[in-house]
């Protein structure tokens, strides 16, 4: 989903943080793999949406000449 290696590292770090913070809420209704996969997928989609919004914002020069 994420093309750039550095971006993938950032997303992976965010996934690890979300897993660590949410581990006590894991109910074992599903397999751990499924839970991890869903967190990783959601984090990738959030990252891509954030990048899309950043590129859609009009650029303004803070120091007009």
PDB file of C-alpha atoms in Angstrom:
ATOM      1  CA  UNK A   1       0.000   0.000   0.000  1.00  0.00           C
ATOM      2  CA  UNK A   2       2.792   2.402   0.889  1.00  0.00           C
ATOM      3  CA  UNK A   3       5.453   2.730  -1.800  1.00  0.00           C
ATOM      4  CA  UNK A   4       8.339   4.580  -0.149  1.00  0.00           C
ATOM      5  CA  UNK A   5      10.479   2.608   2.307  1.00  0.00           C
ATOM      6  CA  UNK A   6      10.666   5.477   4.806  1.00  0.00           C
ATOM      7  CA  UNK A   7       6.894   5.897   4.722  1.00  0.00           C
ATOM      8  CA  UNK A   8       6.465   2.178   5.337  1.00  0.00           C
ATOM      9  CA  UNK A   9       8.758   2.436   8.363  1.00  0.00           C
ATOM     10  CA  UNK A  10       6.674   5.321   9.731  1.00  0.00           C
ATOM     11  CA  UNK A  11       3.441   3.388   9.246  1.00  0.00           C
ATOM     12  CA  UNK A  12       4.941   0.282  10.849  1.00  0.00           C
ATOM     13  CA  UNK A  13       6.066   2.266  13.872  1.00  0.00           C
ATOM     14  CA  UNK A  14       2.545   3.674  14.248  1.00  0.00           C
ATOM     15  CA  UNK A  15       1.137   0.141  13.995  1.00  0.00           C
ATOM     16  CA  UNK A  16       3.424  -1.072  16.784  1.00  0.00           C
ATOM     17  CA  UNK A  17       2.363   1.850  18.975  1.00  0.00           C
ATOM     18  CA  UNK A  18      -1.331   1.166  18.353  1.00  0.00           C
ATOM     19  CA  UNK A  19      -0.885  -2.546  19.061  1.00  0.00           C
ATOM     20  CA  UNK A  20       1.019  -1.876  22.271  1.00  0.00           C
ATOM     21  CA  UNK A  21      -1.565   0.647  23.481  1.00  0.00           C
ATOM     22  CA  UNK A  22      -4.492  -1.590  22.544  1.00  0.00           C
ATOM     23  CA  UNK A  23      -3.147  -4.949  23.649  1.00  0.00           C
ATOM     24  CA  UNK A  24      -5.129  -4.980  26.885  1.00  0.00           C
ATOM     25  CA  UNK A  25      -8.327  -4.412  24.863  1.00  0.00           C
ATOM     26  CA  UNK A  26      -7.758  -7.455  22.636  1.00  0.00           C
ATOM     27  CA  UNK A  27     -10.776  -9.675  23.373  1.00  0.00           C
ATOM     28  CA  UNK A  28      -9.600 -12.838  21.633  1.00  0.00           C
ATOM     29  CA  UNK A  29     -12.886 -13.006  19.687  1.00  0.00           C
ATOM     30  CA  UNK A  30     -10.663 -13.278  16.627  1.00  0.00           C
ATOM     31  CA  UNK A  31      -7.142 -14.468  15.999  1.00  0.00           C
ATOM     32  CA  UNK A  32      -4.268 -12.185  16.888  1.00  0.00           C
ATOM     33  CA  UNK A  33      -3.228 -12.170  13.217  1.00  0.00           C
ATOM     34  CA  UNK A  34      -6.619 -10.813  12.156  1.00  0.00           C
ATOM     35  CA  UNK A  35      -6.483  -8.071  14.783  1.00  0.00           C
ATOM     36  CA  UNK A  36      -2.928  -7.062  13.777  1.00  0.00           C
ATOM     37  CA  UNK A  37      -3.823  -7.144  10.081  1.00  0.00           C
ATOM     38  CA  UNK A  38      -6.813  -4.849  10.648  1.00  0.00           C
ATOM     39  CA  UNK A  39      -4.728  -2.363  12.640  1.00  0.00           C
ATOM     40  CA  UNK A  40      -2.024  -2.336   9.945  1.00  0.00           C
ATOM     41  CA  UNK A  41      -4.572  -1.922   7.153  1.00  0.00           C
ATOM     42  CA  UNK A  42      -6.346   0.931   8.918  1.00  0.00           C
ATOM     43  CA  UNK A  43      -3.045   2.661   9.648  1.00  0.00           C
ATOM     44  CA  UNK A  44      -1.995   2.403   5.983  1.00  0.00           C
ATOM     45  CA  UNK A  45      -5.316   3.781   4.799  1.00  0.00           C
ATOM     46  CA  UNK A  46      -5.130   6.632   7.314  1.00  0.00           C
ATOM     47  CA  UNK A  47      -1.607   7.461   6.182  1.00  0.00           C
ATOM     48  CA  UNK A  48      -2.590   7.457   2.504  1.00  0.00           C
ATOM     49  CA  UNK A  49      -5.601   9.680   3.214  1.00  0.00           C
ATOM     50  CA  UNK A  50      -3.385  12.083   5.166  1.00  0.00           C
ATOM     51  CA  UNK A  51      -0.911  12.231   2.274  1.00  0.00           C
ATOM     52  CA  UNK A  52      -3.760  12.843  -0.160  1.00  0.00           C
ATOM     53  CA  UNK A  53      -5.041  15.756   1.936  1.00  0.00           C
ATOM     54  CA  UNK A  54      -1.552  17.234   2.172  1.00  0.00           C
ATOM     55  CA  UNK A  55      -1.087  17.150  -1.582  1.00  0.00           C
ATOM     56  CA  UNK A  56      -4.554  18.628  -2.185  1.00  0.00           C
ATOM     57  CA  UNK A  57      -3.931  21.716  -0.068  1.00  0.00           C
ATOM     58  CA  UNK A  58      -3.048  24.785  -2.138  1.00  0.00           C
ATOM     59  CA  UNK A  59       0.475  25.981  -1.574  1.00  0.00           C
ATOM     60  CA  UNK A  60       0.904  29.578  -0.540  1.00  0.00           C
ATOM     61  CA  UNK A  61       4.202  31.384  -0.331  1.00  0.00           C
ATOM     62  CA  UNK A  62       4.735  32.583   3.269  1.00  0.00           C
ATOM     63  CA  UNK A  63       7.243  35.208   2.072  1.00  0.00           C
ATOM     64  CA  UNK A  64       5.759  36.927  -1.007  1.00  0.00           C
ATOM     65  CA  UNK A  65       8.228  39.036  -2.891  1.00  0.00           C
TER      66      UNK A  65
END
